[in-house]
Tab-separated table of C-alpha atoms and ligand atoms in Angstrom:
chain	number	residue	atom	x	y	z
A	1	MET	CA	3.393	53.900	-25.416
A	2	PRO	CA	3.480	51.869	-28.665
A	3	ASP	CA	6.890	51.664	-29.107
A	4	GLU	CA	7.254	49.795	-25.700
A	5	PRO	CA	7.949	45.998	-26.471
A	6	LEU	CA	5.030	43.571	-26.504
A	7	VAL	CA	6.206	40.315	-25.238
A	8	LEU	CA	4.443	36.996	-24.934
A	9	GLY	CA	5.460	34.632	-21.638
A	10	ILE	CA	4.996	30.878	-21.279
A	11	GLU	CA	5.042	29.340	-17.798
A	12	THR	CA	4.785	25.637	-17.464
A	13	SER	CA	6.976	24.954	-14.513
A	14	CYS	CA	4.805	23.086	-12.229
A	15	ASP	CA	0.558	22.784	-12.268
A	16	GLU	CA	-0.128	25.954	-14.171
A	17	THR	CA	0.011	26.218	-17.865
A	18	GLY	CA	0.262	30.218	-18.159
A	19	ILE	CA	0.426	32.368	-20.994
A	20	GLY	CA	0.805	36.190	-20.642
A	21	ILE	CA	0.883	39.194	-22.764
A	22	VAL	CA	2.398	42.623	-21.863
A	23	ARG	CA	3.422	45.836	-23.249
A	24	GLY	CA	5.890	47.317	-21.323
A	25	HIS	CA	4.624	47.397	-17.901
A	26	THR	CA	1.072	46.984	-19.323
A	27	LEU	CA	-0.906	43.530	-18.643
A	28	LEU	CA	-2.826	42.894	-21.945
A	29	ALA	CA	-3.611	39.242	-21.179
A	30	ASP	CA	-3.044	36.751	-18.260
A	31	ALA	CA	-4.599	33.132	-19.807
A	32	LEU	CA	-4.115	30.487	-17.269
A	33	ALA	CA	-5.215	26.523	-17.217
A	34	SER	CA	-4.492	24.590	-14.118
A	35	SER	CA	-4.223	20.763	-13.515
A	36	VAL	CA	-4.603	21.543	-9.811
A	37	GLU	CA	-7.664	19.146	-9.666
A	38	GLN	CA	-6.203	16.336	-11.087
A	39	HIS	CA	-3.607	16.631	-8.565
A	40	ALA	CA	-5.977	16.876	-5.614
A	41	ARG	CA	-6.704	13.354	-4.358
A	42	PHE	CA	-2.845	12.724	-4.447
A	43	GLY	CA	-2.214	15.853	-1.922
A	44	GLY	CA	0.406	17.170	-4.004
A	45	VAL	CA	1.771	17.885	-7.761
A	46	VAL	CA	2.142	14.686	-9.644
A	47	PRO	CA	4.909	15.764	-12.183
A	48	GLU	CA	3.727	13.195	-15.059
A	49	VAL	CA	0.228	14.425	-14.674
A	50	ALA	CA	1.290	17.992	-14.844
A	51	SER	CA	3.565	17.475	-18.164
A	52	ARG	CA	0.526	15.674	-20.204
A	53	ALA	CA	-1.671	18.395	-18.858
A	54	HIS	CA	0.400	21.310	-20.089
A	55	LEU	CA	0.680	19.251	-22.891
A	56	GLU	CA	-3.214	19.749	-23.360
A	57	ALA	CA	-3.798	23.156	-22.697
A	58	LEU	CA	-1.017	25.032	-24.140
A	59	VAL	CA	-2.655	25.609	-27.461
A	60	PRO	CA	-5.966	26.513	-26.264
A	61	THR	CA	-4.240	28.903	-23.569
A	62	MET	CA	-2.243	30.500	-26.305
A	63	LYS	CA	-5.242	30.948	-28.321
A	64	ARG	CA	-7.184	32.484	-25.487
A	65	ALA	CA	-3.978	34.994	-24.408
A	66	LEU	CA	-3.737	35.998	-28.099
A	67	ASP	CA	-7.583	36.844	-28.503
A	68	ASP	CA	-7.910	38.773	-24.852
A	69	ALA	CA	-4.848	40.466	-25.915
A	70	GLY	CA	-6.009	41.258	-29.397
A	71	VAL	CA	-2.998	40.669	-31.119
A	72	THR	CA	-1.453	37.783	-33.265
A	73	LEU	CA	1.793	36.044	-32.983
A	74	ALA	CA	3.424	38.130	-35.807
A	75	ASP	CA	2.796	41.294	-33.558
A	76	VAL	CA	4.678	39.974	-30.856
A	77	ASP	CA	8.291	41.492	-30.185
A	78	ALA	CA	9.765	38.456	-28.157
A	79	ILE	CA	8.568	35.349	-26.585
A	80	ALA	CA	9.873	34.429	-22.696
A	81	VAL	CA	9.666	31.569	-21.335
A	82	THR	CA	10.504	29.706	-17.896
A	83	SER	CA	13.613	27.786	-18.498
A	84	GLY	CA	13.720	26.712	-14.975
A	85	PRO	CA	13.628	25.972	-12.013
A	86	GLY	CA	10.774	23.371	-11.549
A	87	LEU	CA	9.616	19.989	-12.845
A	88	ALA	CA	11.757	18.799	-15.364
A	89	GLY	CA	8.843	17.577	-17.672
A	90	ALA	CA	6.611	20.270	-17.165
A	91	LEU	CA	9.640	22.726	-18.068
A	92	LEU	CA	10.296	20.885	-21.185
A	93	VAL	CA	6.882	21.029	-22.559
A	94	GLY	CA	6.899	24.789	-21.982
A	95	VAL	CA	10.387	25.416	-23.632
A	96	ALA	CA	9.585	23.276	-26.430
A	97	ALA	CA	6.356	24.876	-27.293
A	98	ALA	CA	8.385	28.170	-27.116
A	99	LYS	CA	10.903	27.522	-29.393
A	100	GLY	CA	8.408	26.043	-31.893
A	101	TRP	CA	6.951	29.466	-31.999
A	102	ALA	CA	9.863	31.260	-31.751
A	103	LEU	CA	11.041	29.555	-35.046
A	104	ALA	CA	7.950	29.512	-36.711
A	105	ALA	CA	7.085	33.282	-36.318
A	106	GLU	CA	10.751	34.173	-36.342
A	107	LYS	CA	10.848	35.811	-32.808
A	108	PRO	CA	13.599	36.336	-30.396
A	109	ILE	CA	13.515	33.662	-27.475
A	110	TYR	CA	14.229	34.591	-23.715
A	111	GLY	CA	14.348	31.599	-21.273
A	112	VAL	CA	13.898	32.883	-18.035
A	113	ASN	CA	14.316	32.353	-14.169
A	114	HIS	CA	11.004	31.414	-12.439
A	115	LEU	CA	11.795	32.772	-9.470
A	116	ALA	CA	13.141	36.257	-11.105
A	117	ALA	CA	9.599	36.304	-12.800
A	118	HIS	CA	7.870	36.203	-9.196
A	119	VAL	CA	9.923	39.388	-8.702
A	120	ALA	CA	9.364	40.992	-12.047
A	121	VAL	CA	5.396	40.564	-12.129
A	122	ASP	CA	5.039	43.218	-9.424
A	123	THR	CA	6.066	45.771	-12.257
A	124	LEU	CA	2.755	45.083	-13.736
A	125	GLU	CA	0.979	46.536	-10.627
A	126	HIS	CA	3.308	48.576	-9.035
A	127	GLY	CA	5.696	50.077	-11.739
A	128	PRO	CA	9.303	49.983	-11.955
A	129	LEU	CA	10.999	48.266	-9.031
A	130	PRO	CA	13.084	50.418	-7.037
A	131	GLU	CA	16.962	48.858	-7.191
A	132	PRO	CA	17.948	47.377	-4.633
A	133	ALA	CA	15.189	45.442	-3.150
A	134	VAL	CA	14.726	42.311	-1.298
A	135	ALA	CA	12.280	39.970	-2.571
A	136	MET	CA	10.885	36.828	-0.495
A	137	LEU	CA	9.328	34.356	-2.820
A	138	VAL	CA	7.200	31.732	-0.916
A	139	SER	CA	5.106	28.938	-2.685
A	140	GLY	CA	4.402	25.066	-2.893
A	141	GLY	CA	8.307	24.780	-4.471
A	142	HIS	CA	10.370	27.454	-3.095
A	143	SER	CA	10.890	29.668	-0.055
A	144	SER	CA	13.579	32.066	-0.755
A	145	LEU	CA	14.944	35.611	0.257
A	146	LEU	CA	16.671	37.310	-2.425
A	147	LEU	CA	18.684	40.544	-2.692
A	148	VAL	CA	17.708	42.269	-6.232
A	149	ASP	CA	20.518	44.764	-7.095
A	150	ASP	CA	19.645	44.508	-10.845
A	151	LEU	CA	16.686	42.145	-12.220
A	152	THR	CA	18.355	42.051	-15.866
A	153	ALA	CA	21.505	40.798	-14.519
A	154	GLY	CA	21.337	38.498	-11.458
A	155	VAL	CA	19.873	38.188	-7.936
A	156	THR	CA	22.058	37.376	-4.842
A	157	PRO	CA	20.201	34.648	-2.631
A	158	LEU	CA	20.350	35.453	0.695
A	159	GLY	CA	18.613	32.423	1.836
A	160	ALA	CA	16.033	29.502	1.431
A	161	THR	CA	14.149	26.721	2.929
A	162	ILE	CA	16.443	24.054	4.453
A	163	ASP	CA	13.675	21.597	3.962
A	164	ASP	CA	10.076	22.067	3.191
A	165	ALA	CA	8.703	25.130	1.139
A	166	ALA	CA	6.511	27.584	3.220
A	167	GLY	CA	3.379	26.544	0.708
A	168	GLU	CA	4.414	22.944	0.835
A	169	ALA	CA	3.987	23.151	4.822
A	170	PHE	CA	0.625	24.818	4.374
A	171	ASP	CA	-0.585	21.968	2.043
A	172	LYS	CA	0.892	19.060	4.476
A	173	VAL	CA	-0.880	20.623	7.544
A	174	ALA	CA	-3.989	20.850	5.607
A	175	ARG	CA	-4.051	17.497	4.574
A	176	LEU	CA	-3.540	16.110	8.070
A	177	LEU	CA	-6.266	18.145	9.210
A	178	GLY	CA	-8.224	16.798	6.471
A	179	LEU	CA	-8.956	20.186	5.032
A	180	GLY	CA	-7.950	19.502	1.322
A	181	PHE	CA	-5.632	20.774	-1.304
A	182	PRO	CA	-4.127	23.398	-1.934
A	183	GLY	CA	-4.045	23.791	1.857
A	184	GLY	CA	-2.885	27.496	1.930
A	185	PRO	CA	-6.351	28.701	0.946
A	186	ILE	CA	-8.268	26.708	3.244
A	187	ILE	CA	-5.891	27.181	6.249
A	188	ASP	CA	-6.296	30.985	5.684
A	189	ARG	CA	-10.164	30.895	5.800
A	190	SER	CA	-10.175	28.138	8.685
A	191	ALA	CA	-7.795	30.669	10.625
A	192	ARG	CA	-9.998	33.686	10.503
A	193	GLU	CA	-12.223	31.662	12.879
A	194	GLY	CA	-9.373	30.487	15.012
A	195	ASP	CA	-7.171	32.223	17.737
A	196	PRO	CA	-3.357	32.490	16.688
A	197	ARG	CA	-2.110	32.433	20.157
A	198	SER	CA	-3.898	29.463	21.383
A	199	ILE	CA	-1.001	27.068	20.726
A	200	ALA	CA	2.762	28.199	20.674
A	201	PHE	CA	4.128	26.129	17.710
A	202	PRO	CA	7.573	26.213	16.989
A	203	ARG	CA	9.431	29.391	15.126
A	204	GLY	CA	12.191	27.346	12.902
A	205	LEU	CA	15.933	28.742	12.493
A	206	THR	CA	14.996	31.587	15.261
A	207	ALA	CA	16.973	30.626	17.938
A	208	PRO	CA	20.256	32.681	18.804
A	209	LYS	CA	22.432	29.594	17.805
A	210	ASP	CA	21.171	29.623	14.011
A	211	GLN	CA	22.097	33.553	13.355
A	212	ALA	CA	25.440	32.594	12.222
A	213	ALA	CA	24.695	29.741	9.632
A	214	HIS	CA	20.923	30.109	8.787
A	215	ARG	CA	19.967	33.937	9.594
A	216	PHE	CA	18.229	34.219	6.403
A	217	ASP	CA	17.449	30.415	5.927
A	218	PHE	CA	13.779	28.922	6.774
A	219	SER	CA	12.757	25.491	8.295
A	220	PHE	CA	9.222	24.403	8.057
A	221	SER	CA	9.515	20.691	8.737
A	222	GLY	CA	9.822	20.732	12.465
A	223	LEU	CA	6.774	23.147	12.447
A	224	LYS	CA	5.097	20.372	10.444
A	225	THR	CA	5.833	17.723	12.827
A	226	ALA	CA	4.699	19.748	15.837
A	227	VAL	CA	1.380	20.224	14.374
A	228	ALA	CA	0.950	16.628	13.633
A	229	ARG	CA	1.953	15.628	17.242
A	230	TRP	CA	-0.253	17.754	18.569
A	231	VAL	CA	-3.029	16.874	16.455
A	232	GLU	CA	-2.096	13.035	17.315
A	233	ALA	CA	-2.088	13.694	21.348
A	234	ARG	CA	-5.833	15.547	21.042
A	235	GLU	CA	-6.883	12.675	18.883
A	236	ARG	CA	-5.073	10.083	21.510
A	237	ALA	CA	-6.748	11.608	24.264
A	238	GLY	CA	-10.329	11.236	22.591
A	239	GLU	CA	-10.583	14.932	22.439
A	240	PRO	CA	-12.003	16.979	19.348
A	241	VAL	CA	-9.332	18.852	17.379
A	242	PRO	CA	-9.810	22.866	17.417
A	243	VAL	CA	-9.112	22.745	13.744
A	244	ALA	CA	-9.538	26.820	13.348
A	245	ASP	CA	-7.319	27.319	16.102
A	246	VAL	CA	-4.535	24.759	15.022
A	247	SER	CA	-4.894	26.638	11.804
A	248	ALA	CA	-4.643	30.144	13.013
A	249	SER	CA	-1.417	29.093	15.476
A	250	PHE	CA	0.315	27.271	12.846
A	251	GLN	CA	-0.362	30.235	9.927
A	252	GLU	CA	1.121	32.631	12.955
A	253	ALA	CA	4.091	30.614	13.388
A	254	VAL	CA	4.928	30.802	9.605
A	255	CYS	CA	3.947	34.430	9.323
A	256	ASP	CA	6.044	35.428	12.308
A	257	VAL	CA	9.116	33.689	10.683
A	258	LEU	CA	8.732	34.833	7.285
A	259	THR	CA	8.202	38.620	8.091
A	260	ALA	CA	10.625	38.662	10.781
A	261	LYS	CA	13.442	37.324	8.595
A	262	ALA	CA	12.247	39.430	5.547
A	263	ILE	CA	12.513	42.715	7.429
A	264	ASP	CA	15.944	41.575	9.167
A	265	ALA	CA	17.043	41.100	5.391
A	266	CYS	CA	15.872	44.395	4.556
A	267	ARG	CA	17.574	46.199	7.207
A	268	THR	CA	20.936	44.202	7.440
A	269	ASN	CA	21.308	45.357	3.589
A	270	GLY	CA	20.198	48.916	3.898
A	271	VAL	CA	17.014	48.286	1.401
A	272	ASP	CA	13.718	50.054	1.866
A	273	THR	CA	11.829	47.976	-0.479
A	274	LEU	CA	10.395	44.278	0.415
A	275	VAL	CA	8.465	42.557	-2.782
A	276	ILE	CA	6.639	39.510	-1.451
A	277	GLY	CA	5.435	36.844	-4.615
A	278	GLY	CA	4.780	33.326	-4.977
A	279	GLY	CA	1.696	31.742	-3.764
A	280	VAL	CA	1.872	32.048	-0.085
A	281	ALA	CA	2.018	35.712	-0.611
A	282	ALA	CA	-1.560	35.689	-1.047
A	283	ASN	CA	-2.099	34.748	2.533
A	284	SER	CA	-4.057	37.547	4.496
A	285	ARG	CA	-2.181	37.298	7.619
A	286	LEU	CA	1.287	37.260	5.962
A	287	ARG	CA	0.411	40.571	4.063
A	288	VAL	CA	-0.848	42.349	7.395
A	289	LEU	CA	1.888	41.194	9.288
A	290	ALA	CA	4.670	42.394	6.664
A	291	GLU	CA	2.890	45.642	6.465
A	292	GLU	CA	2.846	46.128	10.117
A	293	ARG	CA	6.280	45.277	10.961
A	294	ALA	CA	7.634	47.005	7.745
A	295	ALA	CA	6.101	50.343	8.743
A	296	LYS	CA	7.909	50.181	11.957
A	297	HIS	CA	10.999	50.289	9.934
A	298	GLY	CA	10.000	52.784	6.900
A	299	ILE	CA	10.353	49.766	4.524
A	300	ARG	CA	7.532	49.715	1.807
A	301	VAL	CA	5.994	46.277	1.250
A	302	ARG	CA	5.260	45.640	-2.448
A	303	VAL	CA	2.472	42.373	-3.037
A	304	PRO	CA	0.817	41.849	-6.364
A	305	ARG	CA	-2.666	41.115	-6.237
A	306	PRO	CA	-3.349	37.280	-5.651
A	307	ALA	CA	-3.704	35.938	-8.969
A	308	LEU	CA	-0.269	37.649	-10.275
A	309	CYS	CA	1.476	35.992	-6.978
A	310	THR	CA	0.625	32.411	-8.082
A	311	ASP	CA	2.059	31.040	-11.075
A	312	ASN	CA	1.130	32.431	-14.195
A	313	GLY	CA	2.247	33.445	-17.720
A	314	ALA	CA	2.182	37.120	-17.024
A	315	MET	CA	5.199	37.125	-14.809
A	316	VAL	CA	7.408	35.560	-17.606
A	317	ALA	CA	6.007	38.232	-19.935
A	318	ALA	CA	6.851	40.894	-17.450
A	319	LEU	CA	10.555	39.482	-16.872
A	320	GLY	CA	10.816	39.572	-20.704
A	321	SER	CA	9.675	42.813	-21.291
A	322	HIS	CA	11.844	44.165	-18.656
A	323	LEU	CA	15.236	42.117	-20.411
A	324	VAL	CA	14.085	43.654	-23.824
A	325	ALA	CA	13.787	47.070	-22.552
A	326	ALA	CA	17.053	46.719	-20.919
A	327	GLY	CA	18.716	45.720	-24.153
A	328	VAL	CA	19.691	42.211	-23.061
A	329	ALA	CA	20.721	39.640	-25.632
A	330	PRO	CA	18.048	36.770	-26.369
A	331	SER	CA	18.880	33.148	-25.193
A	332	ARG	CA	20.168	30.826	-27.576
A	333	LEU	CA	17.384	28.639	-29.595
A	334	ASP	CA	19.106	25.556	-27.906
A	335	LEU	CA	18.090	26.782	-24.462
A	336	PRO	CA	17.547	24.097	-21.810
A	337	ALA	CA	14.678	23.499	-19.549
A	338	ASP	CA	17.068	23.368	-16.512
A	339	SER	CA	14.737	21.933	-13.260
A	340	ALA	CA	17.880	23.148	-10.588
A	341	MET	CA	18.331	26.653	-12.672
A	342	GLY	CA	20.284	29.050	-10.473
A	343	LEU	CA	19.849	32.757	-9.928
A	344	THR	CA	23.196	33.752	-11.076
A	345	ALA	CA	21.744	34.718	-14.359
A	346	VAL	CA	17.932	35.699	-14.757
A	347	SER	CA	17.806	34.479	-18.070
A	348	VAL	CA	19.799	31.982	-20.329
A	349	PRO	CA	22.619	33.908	-22.001
A	350	GLY	CA	22.672	34.255	-25.747
B	1	KG4	O1	3.204	29.945	-6.803
B	1	KG4	P1	2.214	28.753	-6.686
B	1	KG4	O2	1.064	28.844	-7.552
B	1	KG4	O3	2.849	27.766	-7.178
B	1	KG4	C1	4.281	27.352	-6.847
B	1	KG4	O4	4.255	26.047	-5.801
B	1	KG4	O5	5.320	27.474	-7.355
B	1	KG4	O6	1.796	28.476	-5.045
B	1	KG4	C2	1.231	27.654	-4.644
B	1	KG4	C3	1.357	27.404	-3.242
B	1	KG4	C4	0.491	26.064	-2.469
B	1	KG4	O7	1.412	25.747	-1.826
B	1	KG4	C5	-0.767	26.823	-2.046
B	1	KG4	O8	-1.086	26.104	-0.752
B	1	KG4	C6	-0.101	28.041	-1.496
B	1	KG4	O9	0.710	28.502	-2.471
B	1	KG4	N1	-1.225	29.335	-1.380
B	1	KG4	C7	-1.198	29.829	-0.074
B	1	KG4	C8	-2.424	30.664	-0.159
B	1	KG4	N2	-2.682	30.543	-1.515
B	1	KG4	C9	-1.836	29.673	-2.105
B	1	KG4	N3	-0.466	29.760	1.097
B	1	KG4	C10	-1.033	30.664	2.422
B	1	KG4	N4	-2.082	30.951	1.940
B	1	KG4	C11	-2.793	31.408	0.982
B	1	KG4	N5	-3.837	32.090	0.715
B	2	ZN	ZN1	6.266	29.848	-8.634
């Protein structure tokens, strides 16, 4: 439909410089530059390196997105940009660029929440999101369960990790197994050759005593330590470490907890749609287990394709388009880069 809004989205909260362009729910361009290789030797994202990489990548990525979509900045109805949460310096680069482009081209600007954008991106693949829905966002920087009543207004956090994020646990375990960075995709591959039942790793915050205070929260730091202890014991005994079995058993522990809590959140809130997003949503076992468990309770699982699960500009454009279509007022031009942005507002108010 030609009268649907044409929205450009800018994402720079971590190590991906993403610029996406959507019309309504249709994805026209999703240009991405990643600095992940520059962080690999440190085993994690180095904020200053990420900020500098965004600065270098933004203009060429913008050009590529506009070319791919076959539009100019003048054609765009609104610019959306990740205001937070994320790395302060990295966010600042995207927010400053978005303000510059909005001012120069006289376009409204929407500062949006990164987590809400991870939910909104699914509309590009599966159409409008039934509300209420439960969203589980699992990435290198966040692990949350959210109740999505109205994606234009605010989202209710149900729970979150109390220590490491799920992706961070994958990255740390991959590191201690000497597998490289980022660890998620490597462990996912290695796990296919292993037995997920070979080692009984702990399931954090699932004991009856945790039900009251942490029913929908996650904890992965104990699991990571358990894997480290198990590997150390093997090495001390001079025995080889069965990397595939450790990968599979670790992955099973993470996916077991994530899916059990997500389904519990749906059932407790009487919700029959579960959206999964964030880099860890690309995990093959997580997808299968979520489908399997959800089906038993008549819950539909929506997971965008892997390229849309990890950080990208399309997700920001998708949320922007949703806000424009709903008539939400744009943000003020002095909108902040807010590294600790909460979820009470999906976008920075005007
Ligand atoms: O959403 P994302 O691109 O960036 C943020 O952290 O915000 O997520 C990256 C994270 C990394 O920790 C990476 O190891 C993890 O997602 N990841 C995976 C898989 N692919 C990426 N974790 C498990 N299995 C995967 N297949
Ligand atoms: Zn993310």
